[in-house]
């Protein structure tokens, strides 16, 4: 459907798992927190084949790598990129190497990379150090880099913007999005701009980017040497797409803000308990950010919050931060269960 907007030809061996076409879901509970007839939607990209938005970019990056004859791909990852790279490389019959920060990749993501057959190397360092290594590796060895510095990644990821316009009939007034390595905000903007040029929408959104307070280089203006946040997907201190993201913010008259881990967790719980939507913690930064700046939302505005990854990616976070304690060790009879249920 979006082929005319993508750099593919008849010769491109398209490697796909039928990614994209994810739901744009109304979020009335979040809208009620803001009031003033503001409409809030969430773009739930956690419903992609490997559970995150990375699949949109990886179908393009791996297809183009295969077209160019690559035999191996490499990425640094906080988890989602590694899962997507591993799955699409397997589908293409290409080797995948992933370099991850030891101890900071959520369980679901690590298990995905392993079961898809990636060769996983965990370093005693953070994501920024891992990215530096894989960039150098791709310059010195026959491996194609599939992080978001690969331009085909952003080409694929821009399709999420097309889908939003196709559902809403126009671009939203605001797009709220988590910012880690800052590729996705750049991809969305490219998508909105291309659709605008093609007369598919009449306006462009303000791009509102949100980083975790402990990993907020785009807000402080300085790289963060030791980024820290429970939102491990955006635990990045020196984003590869830094300059692009600043250009997007300025061109869209948008803004970047930081949200604390407590604000992220409050939004994470709100999404699950009020909207029935289970995303990973980093995804909830978009909603946490919207709620933080809610007084700035124009009356009657349409706002889309991007939810980048599925909650099942990080089951430890859900168990640790749920308000609902597990009622354990109940005797196996109906009376004991009824009492535990409060009847
Ligand atoms: N959160 C990311 C970090 C790498 O981002 P990328 O978009 O440059 O691949 C991940 O999932 O690894």
PDB file of C-alpha atoms and ligand atoms in Angstrom, residues 53-54 76-82 127 146-149 153 157 181 233-234 236 241, ligand 1:
ATOM      1  CA  UNK A  53       7.889  -0.349  16.031  1.00  0.00           C
ATOM      2  CA  UNK A  54      11.357  -1.546  15.047  1.00  0.00           C
ATOM      3  CA  UNK A  76      23.591  -2.390  19.287  1.00  0.00           C
ATOM      4  CA  UNK A  77      20.419  -2.659  21.259  1.00  0.00           C
ATOM      5  CA  UNK A  78      18.532  -2.012  24.441  1.00  0.00           C
ATOM      6  CA  UNK A  79      16.387  -4.945  23.298  1.00  0.00           C
ATOM      7  CA  UNK A  80      13.720  -4.143  20.724  1.00  0.00           C
ATOM      8  CA  UNK A  81      16.088  -3.532  17.822  1.00  0.00           C
ATOM      9  CA  UNK A  82      17.843  -6.817  18.577  1.00  0.00           C
ATOM     10  CA  UNK A 127      24.048   1.200  24.901  1.00  0.00           C
ATOM     11  CA  UNK A 146      20.842  -1.972  11.102  1.00  0.00           C
ATOM     12  CA  UNK A 147      20.487   0.584  13.874  1.00  0.00           C
ATOM     13  CA  UNK A 148      18.549   3.735  13.014  1.00  0.00           C
ATOM     14  CA  UNK A 149      21.633   5.358  11.458  1.00  0.00           C
ATOM     15  CA  UNK A 153      15.215   1.993   9.007  1.00  0.00           C
ATOM     16  CA  UNK A 157       9.306   3.570  10.312  1.00  0.00           C
ATOM     17  CA  UNK A 181      18.123   7.026  19.990  1.00  0.00           C
ATOM     18  CA  UNK A 233      14.432   1.072  25.914  1.00  0.00           C
ATOM     19  CA  UNK A 234      15.277   4.787  26.161  1.00  0.00           C
ATOM     20  CA  UNK A 236      20.496   6.281  26.001  1.00  0.00           C
ATOM     21  CA  UNK A 241      19.930  10.865  15.595  1.00  0.00           C
TER      22      UNK A 241
HETATM   23  N1  LIG B   1      15.796   1.336  22.005  1.00  0.00           N
HETATM   24  C1  LIG B   1      16.580   0.886  20.935  1.00  0.00           C
HETATM   25  C2  LIG B   1      17.938   1.490  20.854  1.00  0.00           C
HETATM   26  C3  LIG B   1      18.499   1.402  19.456  1.00  0.00           C
HETATM   27  O1  LIG B   1      17.729   2.192  18.618  1.00  0.00           O
HETATM   28  P1  LIG B   1      17.770   2.166  17.040  1.00  0.00           P
HETATM   29  O2  LIG B   1      16.410   2.627  16.660  1.00  0.00           O
HETATM   30  O3  LIG B   1      18.868   3.059  16.638  1.00  0.00           O
HETATM   31  O4  LIG B   1      18.038   0.760  16.578  1.00  0.00           O
HETATM   32  C4  LIG B   1      16.620  -0.651  20.902  1.00  0.00           C
HETATM   33  O5  LIG B   1      15.560  -1.253  20.943  1.00  0.00           O
HETATM   34  O6  LIG B   1      17.680  -1.237  20.852  1.00  0.00           O
END
